[in-house]
Short mmCIF file of C-alpha atoms in Angstrom, two decimals:
data_model
loop_
_atom_site.label_atom_id
_atom_site.label_comp_id
_atom_site.label_asym_id
_atom_site.label_seq_id
_atom_site.Cartn_x
_atom_site.Cartn_y
_atom_site.Cartn_z
CA UNK A 1 197.34 87.66 48.42
CA UNK A 2 197.33 88.51 44.74
CA UNK A 3 195.69 86.12 42.28
CA UNK A 4 197.91 83.52 40.66
CA UNK A 5 196.11 83.94 37.34
CA UNK A 6 197.52 86.89 35.38
CA UNK A 7 196.26 88.13 32.01
CA UNK A 8 198.51 90.39 29.94
CA UNK A 9 195.97 92.26 27.88
CA UNK A 10 194.96 95.35 25.99
CA UNK A 11 191.22 95.46 25.38
CA UNK A 12 191.71 96.79 21.87
CA UNK A 13 192.71 93.17 21.05
CA UNK A 14 189.82 90.78 20.31
CA UNK A 15 191.21 87.62 22.00
CA UNK A 16 192.37 89.72 24.97
CA UNK A 17 188.76 90.89 25.43
CA UNK A 18 187.51 87.30 25.20
CA UNK A 19 189.93 86.23 27.95
CA UNK A 20 189.06 89.16 30.22
CA UNK A 21 185.34 88.55 29.73
CA UNK A 22 185.67 84.82 30.40
CA UNK A 23 187.47 85.44 33.70
CA UNK A 24 184.87 88.01 34.74
CA UNK A 25 181.97 85.77 33.67
CA UNK A 26 183.17 82.76 35.64
CA UNK A 27 184.21 84.98 38.56
CA UNK A 28 187.75 83.70 38.89
CA UNK A 29 190.11 85.87 40.87
CA UNK A 30 192.69 87.23 38.43
CA UNK A 31 194.92 90.22 37.69
CA UNK A 32 194.84 92.07 34.39
CA UNK A 33 198.13 93.68 33.46
CA UNK A 34 197.57 96.23 30.73
CA UNK A 35 200.13 96.32 27.94
CA UNK A 36 199.36 99.31 25.73
CA UNK A 37 199.57 98.16 22.10
CA UNK A 38 199.25 101.66 20.61
CA UNK A 39 202.20 102.78 22.75
CA UNK A 40 204.19 99.71 21.65
CA UNK A 41 204.51 98.32 25.19
CA UNK A 42 204.30 94.77 23.75
CA UNK A 43 207.64 95.41 22.03
CA UNK A 44 209.57 96.32 25.19
CA UNK A 45 212.28 94.19 26.79
CA UNK A 46 210.17 93.88 29.94
CA UNK A 47 207.25 92.39 28.06
CA UNK A 48 209.49 90.16 25.91
CA UNK A 49 210.59 88.56 29.19
CA UNK A 50 206.95 87.50 29.65
CA UNK A 51 206.12 86.72 26.02
CA UNK A 52 209.11 86.19 23.70
CA UNK A 53 206.71 86.44 20.72
CA UNK A 54 205.85 90.01 21.84
CA UNK A 55 202.15 89.50 21.33
CA UNK A 56 198.97 90.18 23.27
CA UNK A 57 197.35 88.38 25.10
CA UNK A 58 199.48 86.12 27.26
CA UNK A 59 198.33 84.20 30.33
CA UNK A 60 200.36 83.13 33.35
CA UNK A 61 199.03 80.90 36.08
CA UNK A 62 201.72 79.92 38.56
CA UNK A 63 204.30 78.08 36.47
CA UNK A 64 202.00 77.72 33.46
CA UNK A 65 202.51 80.18 30.63
CA UNK A 66 200.20 80.27 27.60
CA UNK A 67 200.92 82.45 24.59
CA UNK A 68 197.96 81.35 22.48
CA UNK A 69 194.53 82.74 23.31
CA UNK A 70 192.41 79.72 22.28
CA UNK A 71 194.60 77.43 24.39
CA UNK A 72 194.24 79.92 27.26
CA UNK A 73 190.42 80.05 26.89
CA UNK A 74 190.34 76.23 27.06
CA UNK A 75 192.73 76.14 30.04
CA UNK A 76 190.93 78.79 32.12
CA UNK A 77 187.52 77.17 31.50
CA UNK A 78 188.82 73.69 32.28
CA UNK A 79 190.49 74.80 35.51
CA UNK A 80 188.25 77.53 36.90
CA UNK A 81 184.73 77.28 35.44
CA UNK A 82 182.75 75.35 38.03
CA UNK A 83 179.57 75.52 35.89
CA UNK A 84 181.23 73.50 33.11
CA UNK A 85 179.28 75.44 30.50
CA UNK A 86 182.05 77.49 28.89
CA UNK A 87 184.01 74.49 27.57
CA UNK A 88 181.62 71.55 27.88
CA UNK A 89 182.99 68.11 28.77
CA UNK A 90 180.47 66.36 26.51
CA UNK A 91 182.62 65.33 23.53
CA UNK A 92 179.95 65.93 20.88
CA UNK A 93 179.52 69.52 22.07
CA UNK A 94 183.20 70.13 22.84
CA UNK A 95 184.37 69.04 19.39
CA UNK A 96 182.16 71.70 17.79
CA UNK A 97 183.62 74.35 20.14
CA UNK A 98 187.09 73.18 19.07
CA UNK A 99 186.10 73.19 15.40
CA UNK A 100 185.06 76.84 15.52
CA UNK A 101 188.14 77.86 17.55
CA UNK A 102 190.35 76.22 14.89
CA UNK A 103 188.41 77.60 11.93
CA UNK A 104 188.39 81.22 13.11
CA UNK A 105 192.20 81.68 12.91
CA UNK A 106 192.22 81.94 9.12
CA UNK A 107 188.66 83.24 8.80
CA UNK A 108 186.90 85.53 11.33
CA UNK A 109 190.19 86.60 12.92
CA UNK A 110 192.34 86.96 9.80
CA UNK A 111 189.83 88.98 7.80
CA UNK A 112 188.16 90.87 10.68
CA UNK A 113 191.58 92.07 11.78
CA UNK A 114 192.66 92.56 8.16
CA UNK A 115 189.66 94.82 7.56
CA UNK A 116 190.27 96.81 10.77
CA UNK A 117 193.99 97.26 10.15
CA UNK A 118 193.77 98.14 6.49
CA UNK A 119 190.70 100.35 6.54
CA UNK A 120 191.65 102.33 9.67
CA UNK A 121 194.71 101.51 11.74
CA UNK A 122 197.49 101.40 9.12
CA UNK A 123 196.29 104.41 7.08
CA UNK A 124 196.24 106.56 10.24
CA UNK A 125 199.61 105.30 11.54
CA UNK A 126 201.29 105.54 8.14
CA UNK A 127 199.49 108.72 7.08
CA UNK A 128 198.30 107.14 3.85
CA UNK A 129 194.87 106.39 2.45
CA UNK A 130 193.32 102.90 2.72
CA UNK A 131 194.33 100.52 -0.07
CA UNK A 132 190.90 99.89 -1.57
CA UNK A 133 191.76 96.59 -3.23
CA UNK A 134 193.12 95.15 0.05
CA UNK A 135 190.13 96.45 2.05
CA UNK A 136 187.70 95.09 -0.54
CA UNK A 137 189.45 91.71 -0.45
CA UNK A 138 188.83 91.49 3.31
CA UNK A 139 185.26 92.75 2.84
CA UNK A 140 184.52 89.99 0.34
CA UNK A 141 185.95 87.39 2.70
CA UNK A 142 183.91 88.79 5.62
CA UNK A 143 180.79 88.35 3.47
CA UNK A 144 181.71 84.70 2.89
CA UNK A 145 182.56 84.26 6.59
CA UNK A 146 179.13 85.62 7.59
CA UNK A 147 177.45 83.09 5.27
CA UNK A 148 179.63 80.17 6.50
CA UNK A 149 178.92 81.19 10.09
CA UNK A 150 175.19 81.26 9.44
CA UNK A 151 174.92 78.06 7.44
CA UNK A 152 177.54 75.79 8.92
CA UNK A 153 178.38 76.95 12.45
CA UNK A 154 175.14 78.45 13.73
CA UNK A 155 172.42 76.76 11.69
CA UNK A 156 169.18 77.00 13.64
CA UNK A 157 170.91 77.03 17.05
CA UNK A 158 171.27 80.18 19.21
CA UNK A 159 174.97 79.47 19.79
CA UNK A 160 177.75 77.64 17.93
CA UNK A 161 177.91 74.27 19.62
CA UNK A 162 174.66 73.95 21.58
CA UNK A 163 171.86 75.94 23.19
CA UNK A 164 174.13 77.88 25.55
CA UNK A 165 177.13 80.15 25.29
CA UNK A 166 180.67 78.72 25.23
CA UNK A 167 184.19 80.08 24.69
CA UNK A 168 183.67 79.66 20.92
CA UNK A 169 180.75 82.12 20.98
CA UNK A 170 182.60 84.54 23.22
CA UNK A 171 185.61 84.65 20.91
CA UNK A 172 183.38 84.86 17.82
CA UNK A 173 181.50 87.88 19.23
CA UNK A 174 184.74 89.66 20.25
CA UNK A 175 186.14 89.09 16.75
CA UNK A 176 182.93 90.22 14.99
CA UNK A 177 183.01 93.46 17.02
CA UNK A 178 186.32 94.63 15.53
CA UNK A 179 185.27 95.08 11.87
CA UNK A 180 181.81 96.18 13.08
CA UNK A 181 183.34 99.11 14.98
CA UNK A 182 185.42 99.94 11.88
CA UNK A 183 182.26 100.20 9.76
CA UNK A 184 181.78 96.71 8.34
CA UNK A 185 178.07 96.12 7.89
CA UNK A 186 177.40 92.70 9.48
CA UNK A 187 173.90 91.43 8.78
CA UNK A 188 171.73 89.03 10.70
CA UNK A 189 172.21 86.42 12.07
CA UNK A 190 175.64 87.80 13.06
CA UNK A 191 174.14 90.94 14.64
CA UNK A 192 171.55 89.05 16.71
CA UNK A 193 174.21 86.47 17.64
CA UNK A 194 176.43 89.26 19.05
CA UNK A 195 173.41 90.54 21.04
CA UNK A 196 172.80 87.06 22.49
CA UNK A 197 176.42 86.73 23.63
CA UNK A 198 176.26 90.25 25.10
CA UNK A 199 173.13 89.41 27.15
CA UNK A 200 174.81 86.27 28.47
CA UNK A 201 177.76 88.34 29.69
CA UNK A 202 175.93 91.41 31.02
CA UNK A 203 177.33 94.95 31.53
CA UNK A 204 180.99 93.83 31.50
CA UNK A 205 180.61 93.17 27.75
CA UNK A 206 180.34 96.84 26.78
CA UNK A 207 182.78 97.90 29.48
CA UNK A 208 185.49 95.63 28.08
CA UNK A 209 184.68 96.72 24.51
CA UNK A 210 184.81 100.45 25.28
CA UNK A 211 188.54 101.13 24.69
CA UNK A 212 188.42 99.43 21.26
CA UNK A 213 185.33 101.44 20.30
CA UNK A 214 186.97 104.69 21.48
CA UNK A 215 190.15 103.89 19.56
CA UNK A 216 188.13 103.13 16.43
CA UNK A 217 186.18 106.38 16.77
CA UNK A 218 189.36 108.40 17.17
CA UNK A 219 191.02 106.66 14.18
CA UNK A 220 187.93 107.28 12.03
CA UNK A 221 187.91 110.97 12.96
CA UNK A 222 191.59 111.32 12.12
CA UNK A 223 191.06 109.63 8.76
CA UNK A 224 187.97 111.73 7.99
CA UNK A 225 189.77 114.98 8.93
CA UNK A 226 192.55 114.08 6.51
CA UNK A 227 190.07 113.38 3.70
CA UNK A 228 188.43 116.83 3.99
CA UNK B 1 180.13 46.08 9.26
CA UNK B 2 182.06 49.08 8.00
CA UNK B 3 183.69 51.42 10.52
CA UNK B 4 181.66 54.44 11.61
CA UNK B 5 184.77 56.61 11.60
CA UNK B 6 185.49 57.93 8.11
CA UNK B 7 188.45 60.10 7.09
CA UNK B 8 188.30 62.01 3.81
CA UNK B 9 191.96 62.38 2.99
CA UNK B 10 194.69 62.77 0.45
CA UNK B 11 198.09 61.98 1.93
CA UNK B 12 199.70 64.85 0.05
CA UNK B 13 198.00 67.03 2.70
CA UNK B 14 199.88 67.45 5.99
CA UNK B 15 196.90 67.39 8.42
CA UNK B 16 195.35 64.51 6.45
CA UNK B 17 198.52 62.50 7.07
CA UNK B 18 198.42 63.37 10.78
CA UNK B 19 194.84 62.10 11.03
CA UNK B 20 195.57 58.88 9.13
CA UNK B 21 198.65 58.23 11.25
CA UNK B 22 196.80 58.91 14.50
CA UNK B 23 194.06 56.40 13.61
CA UNK B 24 196.65 53.80 12.61
CA UNK B 25 198.75 54.43 15.74
CA UNK B 26 195.85 54.02 18.15
CA UNK B 27 194.45 51.11 16.13
CA UNK B 28 190.92 52.45 15.73
CA UNK B 29 188.84 50.82 13.02
CA UNK B 30 188.26 53.45 10.33
CA UNK B 31 187.77 53.95 6.61
CA UNK B 32 189.94 56.28 4.55
CA UNK B 33 188.18 57.75 1.55
CA UNK B 34 190.73 59.18 -0.84
CA UNK B 35 189.89 62.53 -2.42
CA UNK B 36 192.54 63.30 -5.03
CA UNK B 37 193.57 66.93 -4.62
CA UNK B 38 195.71 67.05 -7.78
CA UNK B 39 192.69 65.85 -9.78
CA UNK B 40 190.48 68.45 -8.09
CA UNK B 41 188.18 65.86 -6.52
CA UNK B 42 187.77 68.16 -3.48
CA UNK B 43 185.98 70.65 -5.75
CA UNK B 44 183.29 68.22 -6.98
CA UNK B 45 179.61 68.40 -6.07
CA UNK B 46 179.86 64.97 -4.42
CA UNK B 47 182.59 66.09 -2.07
CA UNK B 48 180.93 69.46 -1.38
CA UNK B 49 178.01 67.42 -0.01
CA UNK B 50 180.44 66.07 2.61
CA UNK B 51 182.46 69.25 3.16
CA UNK B 52 180.83 72.50 2.02
CA UNK B 53 184.21 74.25 2.44
CA UNK B 54 185.68 71.85 -0.21
CA UNK B 55 188.80 71.19 1.82
CA UNK B 56 190.80 68.16 2.90
CA UNK B 57 190.70 66.54 5.44
CA UNK B 58 187.21 66.03 6.80
CA UNK B 59 186.14 63.51 9.43
CA UNK B 60 182.76 61.87 9.89
CA UNK B 61 181.87 59.67 12.84
CA UNK B 62 178.21 58.72 12.84
CA UNK B 63 176.37 62.03 13.05
CA UNK B 64 179.47 64.00 13.98
CA UNK B 65 181.17 65.93 11.19
CA UNK B 66 184.44 67.80 11.72
CA UNK B 67 185.93 70.04 9.06
CA UNK B 68 188.94 71.22 11.05
CA UNK B 69 191.88 68.88 11.46
CA UNK B 70 193.05 69.98 14.92
CA UNK B 71 189.52 69.58 16.29
CA UNK B 72 189.40 66.14 14.63
CA UNK B 73 192.76 65.12 16.15
CA UNK B 74 191.45 66.12 19.59
CA UNK B 75 188.11 64.33 19.02
CA UNK B 76 189.60 61.05 17.77
CA UNK B 77 192.15 60.91 20.61
CA UNK B 78 189.52 61.74 23.23
CA UNK B 79 187.11 59.10 21.95
CA UNK B 80 189.27 56.26 20.71
CA UNK B 81 192.74 56.43 22.30
CA UNK B 82 192.57 54.04 25.23
CA UNK B 83 196.20 54.78 26.20
CA UNK B 84 195.36 58.46 26.88
CA UNK B 85 198.80 59.49 25.65
CA UNK B 86 197.92 61.25 22.39
CA UNK B 87 195.85 64.02 24.01
CA UNK B 88 196.69 63.82 27.73
CA UNK B 89 193.96 64.59 30.28
CA UNK B 90 196.45 66.25 32.64
CA UNK B 91 195.63 69.94 32.20
CA UNK B 92 199.22 71.20 32.49
CA UNK B 93 200.28 68.88 29.67
CA UNK B 94 197.11 69.28 27.60
CA UNK B 95 197.30 73.09 27.56
CA UNK B 96 200.75 72.90 25.97
CA UNK B 97 199.41 70.51 23.30
CA UNK B 98 196.62 73.02 22.65
CA UNK B 99 199.06 75.93 22.58
CA UNK B 100 201.13 74.34 19.82
CA UNK B 101 198.03 73.29 17.83
CA UNK B 102 196.81 76.90 17.94
CA UNK B 103 200.20 78.44 17.17
CA UNK B 104 200.96 76.28 14.15
CA UNK B 105 198.05 77.61 12.02
CA UNK B 106 199.81 80.91 11.25
CA UNK B 107 203.33 79.57 11.64
CA UNK B 108 204.46 76.01 10.73
CA UNK B 109 201.42 75.41 8.55
CA UNK B 110 201.14 78.81 6.84
CA UNK B 111 204.81 79.07 5.89
CA UNK B 112 205.56 75.37 5.35
CA UNK B 113 202.67 75.19 2.92
CA UNK B 114 203.53 78.62 1.51
CA UNK B 115 207.07 77.43 0.76
CA UNK B 116 205.84 74.17 -0.83
CA UNK B 117 203.19 75.89 -2.96
CA UNK B 118 205.31 78.78 -4.15
CA UNK B 119 208.58 76.99 -4.73
CA UNK B 120 207.09 73.95 -6.49
CA UNK B 121 203.35 73.43 -6.84
CA UNK B 122 202.18 76.73 -8.31
CA UNK B 123 205.12 77.20 -10.73
CA UNK B 124 204.48 73.71 -12.21
CA UNK B 125 200.69 74.12 -12.38
CA UNK B 126 200.89 77.64 -13.81
CA UNK B 127 203.96 76.96 -15.98
CA UNK B 128 205.83 79.89 -14.50
CA UNK B 129 209.03 80.19 -12.50
CA UNK B 130 208.99 80.47 -8.68
CA UNK B 131 208.57 84.03 -7.40
CA UNK B 132 211.86 84.38 -5.51
CA UNK B 133 210.73 87.17 -3.21
CA UNK B 134 207.66 85.18 -2.10
CA UNK B 135 209.70 81.97 -1.65
CA UNK B 136 212.39 83.85 0.29
CA UNK B 137 209.73 85.42 2.51
CA UNK B 138 208.50 81.94 3.49
CA UNK B 139 212.10 80.73 3.89
CA UNK B 140 212.85 83.54 6.32
CA UNK B 141 209.72 82.75 8.32
CA UNK B 142 210.61 79.03 8.38
CA UNK B 143 213.98 80.00 9.87
CA UNK B 144 212.23 81.96 12.61
CA UNK B 145 209.73 79.09 13.14
CA UNK B 146 212.59 76.60 13.58
CA UNK B 147 214.12 78.86 16.25
CA UNK B 148 210.78 79.43 18.05
CA UNK B 149 210.12 75.69 17.94
CA UNK B 150 213.53 74.95 19.45
CA UNK B 151 213.53 77.63 22.12
CA UNK B 152 209.92 77.91 23.19
CA UNK B 153 208.06 74.72 22.27
CA UNK B 154 210.70 72.00 22.54
CA UNK B 155 213.25 73.39 24.97
CA UNK B 156 215.17 70.47 26.46
CA UNK B 157 212.24 68.03 26.13
CA UNK B 158 212.08 65.29 23.47
CA UNK B 159 208.50 66.27 22.54
CA UNK B 160 206.39 69.43 22.67
CA UNK B 161 204.35 69.02 25.83
CA UNK B 162 206.05 66.26 27.81
CA UNK B 163 208.35 63.24 27.51
CA UNK B 164 206.11 61.33 25.09
CA UNK B 165 204.52 61.91 21.71
CA UNK B 166 201.11 63.64 21.41
CA UNK B 167 198.92 64.90 18.58
CA UNK B 168 200.87 68.21 18.67
CA UNK B 169 204.10 66.38 17.80
CA UNK B 170 202.41 64.29 15.14
CA UNK B 171 200.99 67.34 13.38
CA UNK B 172 204.27 69.24 13.76
CA UNK B 173 206.23 66.41 12.11
CA UNK B 174 203.72 66.08 9.25
CA UNK B 175 203.92 69.84 8.64
CA UNK B 176 207.73 69.95 8.82
CA UNK B 177 207.89 67.16 6.20
CA UNK B 178 206.23 69.28 3.48
CA UNK B 179 208.88 72.02 3.05
CA UNK B 180 211.58 69.42 3.80
CA UNK B 181 210.48 67.36 0.77
CA UNK B 182 210.41 70.56 -1.30
CA UNK B 183 214.06 71.26 -0.45
CA UNK B 184 213.89 73.42 2.68
CA UNK B 185 216.94 72.74 4.78
CA UNK B 186 215.63 72.15 8.32
CA UNK B 187 218.40 71.95 10.89
CA UNK B 188 218.51 70.24 14.26
CA UNK B 189 216.59 70.00 16.54
CA UNK B 190 213.80 69.88 13.93
CA UNK B 191 215.42 66.98 12.03
CA UNK B 192 216.01 64.86 15.13
CA UNK B 193 212.50 65.74 16.37
CA UNK B 194 211.01 64.39 13.11
CA UNK B 195 213.05 61.20 13.59
CA UNK B 196 211.73 60.76 17.13
CA UNK B 197 208.11 61.12 15.98
CA UNK B 198 208.81 58.66 13.14
CA UNK B 199 210.21 56.04 15.55
CA UNK B 200 207.14 56.40 17.77
CA UNK B 201 204.87 55.71 14.78
CA UNK B 202 206.85 52.95 13.06
CA UNK B 203 206.69 51.89 9.37
CA UNK B 204 203.30 53.53 8.74
CA UNK B 205 205.04 56.92 8.98
CA UNK B 206 206.96 56.57 5.73
CA UNK B 207 204.11 54.67 4.07
CA UNK B 208 201.69 57.56 4.68
CA UNK B 209 204.31 60.11 3.60
CA UNK B 210 205.16 58.32 0.34
CA UNK B 211 202.58 59.92 -1.99
CA UNK B 212 203.61 63.45 -0.92
CA UNK B 213 207.28 62.60 -1.45
CA UNK B 214 206.53 61.12 -4.89
CA UNK B 215 204.48 64.16 -5.86
CA UNK B 216 207.27 66.48 -4.72
CA UNK B 217 209.85 64.49 -6.70
CA UNK B 218 207.74 64.63 -9.83
CA UNK B 219 207.09 68.37 -9.43
CA UNK B 220 210.82 69.03 -8.89
CA UNK B 221 211.69 67.04 -12.04
CA UNK B 222 209.14 68.97 -14.09
CA UNK B 223 210.48 72.27 -12.83
CA UNK B 224 214.12 71.24 -13.44
CA UNK B 225 213.33 70.03 -16.98
CA UNK B 226 211.78 73.40 -17.75
CA UNK B 227 214.82 75.27 -16.44
CA UNK B 228 217.26 73.37 -18.74
#
């Protein structure tokens, strides 16, 4: 019998990687249906029947459909994580997981993705050169985000909400990886934080990150070849 | 003894109103400390000691500090709502509350606030005229948001996640009110949805919305006087 939990993902997407890694880490039986973003498969009629917003990721579990990745991370942990560590029940810990998941939308995600898109993806697709002022705007914000992450979210703890990894850390690491692959120079403690999350996950971490890293390498080469 | 739960709010802010209304609706003893946004009190050293991000709202409860409003709505409901209705425990209902709370950041909130700021607030503060192309961009997105809200989030239900009001509905109504006050012409089912949330809350709803409506009226008058 096939698993009832279905992820619609492309691992070049940060939240899609977080969802795939969560399911693998907690060992829940699930299917991953790959929707190729670079080929525009998220814009097809078939996929719109799954997700009318035509975005990746989406999660289906029986009759439950979730089109928002943070809601899906909470749902999968709550339903399938028997360890209880990924989305802790303790309210004082959980509220700090929630706080980061809410904060990252307009911070880590917006500017990490903004940097990736504007420094690499869009220039290659549109055959233009990167708009320096836009890229520098995202770079400045990523600098501020790194400082906020260090001072407010991490402090002296190894992870965001407590002494162990949660869905907030997993999403944070997957988001940090995107501008990192595109050449953004994260400093410590972000770099050592990513390493800690990676060791918690094990070999699946790099496996799930490989297609994004390959895409980034190929985009960089195309951009560099054009600049010569 | 003063309440341990402290909200730092200005009711001209949508999520600040949602937090104030939630506390009043569930009857939890709390203090509201008013930080006047129009006077720039959120930028003072005193307030930065509470919220280093210098934003409204913030919530303190003993040693717990929350700087994100959705996380604070979840926390207050989980801790203080004895009815259990505002943030239901049932996972199938809760995940739909979470889904809306995650979706609204880049949708209802981004474009409702974008419309309010660009059609009224910024032109008055900067003594310019509204940038039509920016305002129309937000208007177009609000049209799409109304349709997504109707088709995907509300469907045939009276509220977002089930047959009763939750924190998702409360925040949605508070966000819808901002562009509405600034002249955006919401249609049904958004208008009747706002009315349903209002009836669930009672007289506090309009009371908490009054300062935003007064501000909007005064901004509109200033802008109209300049145009004559």
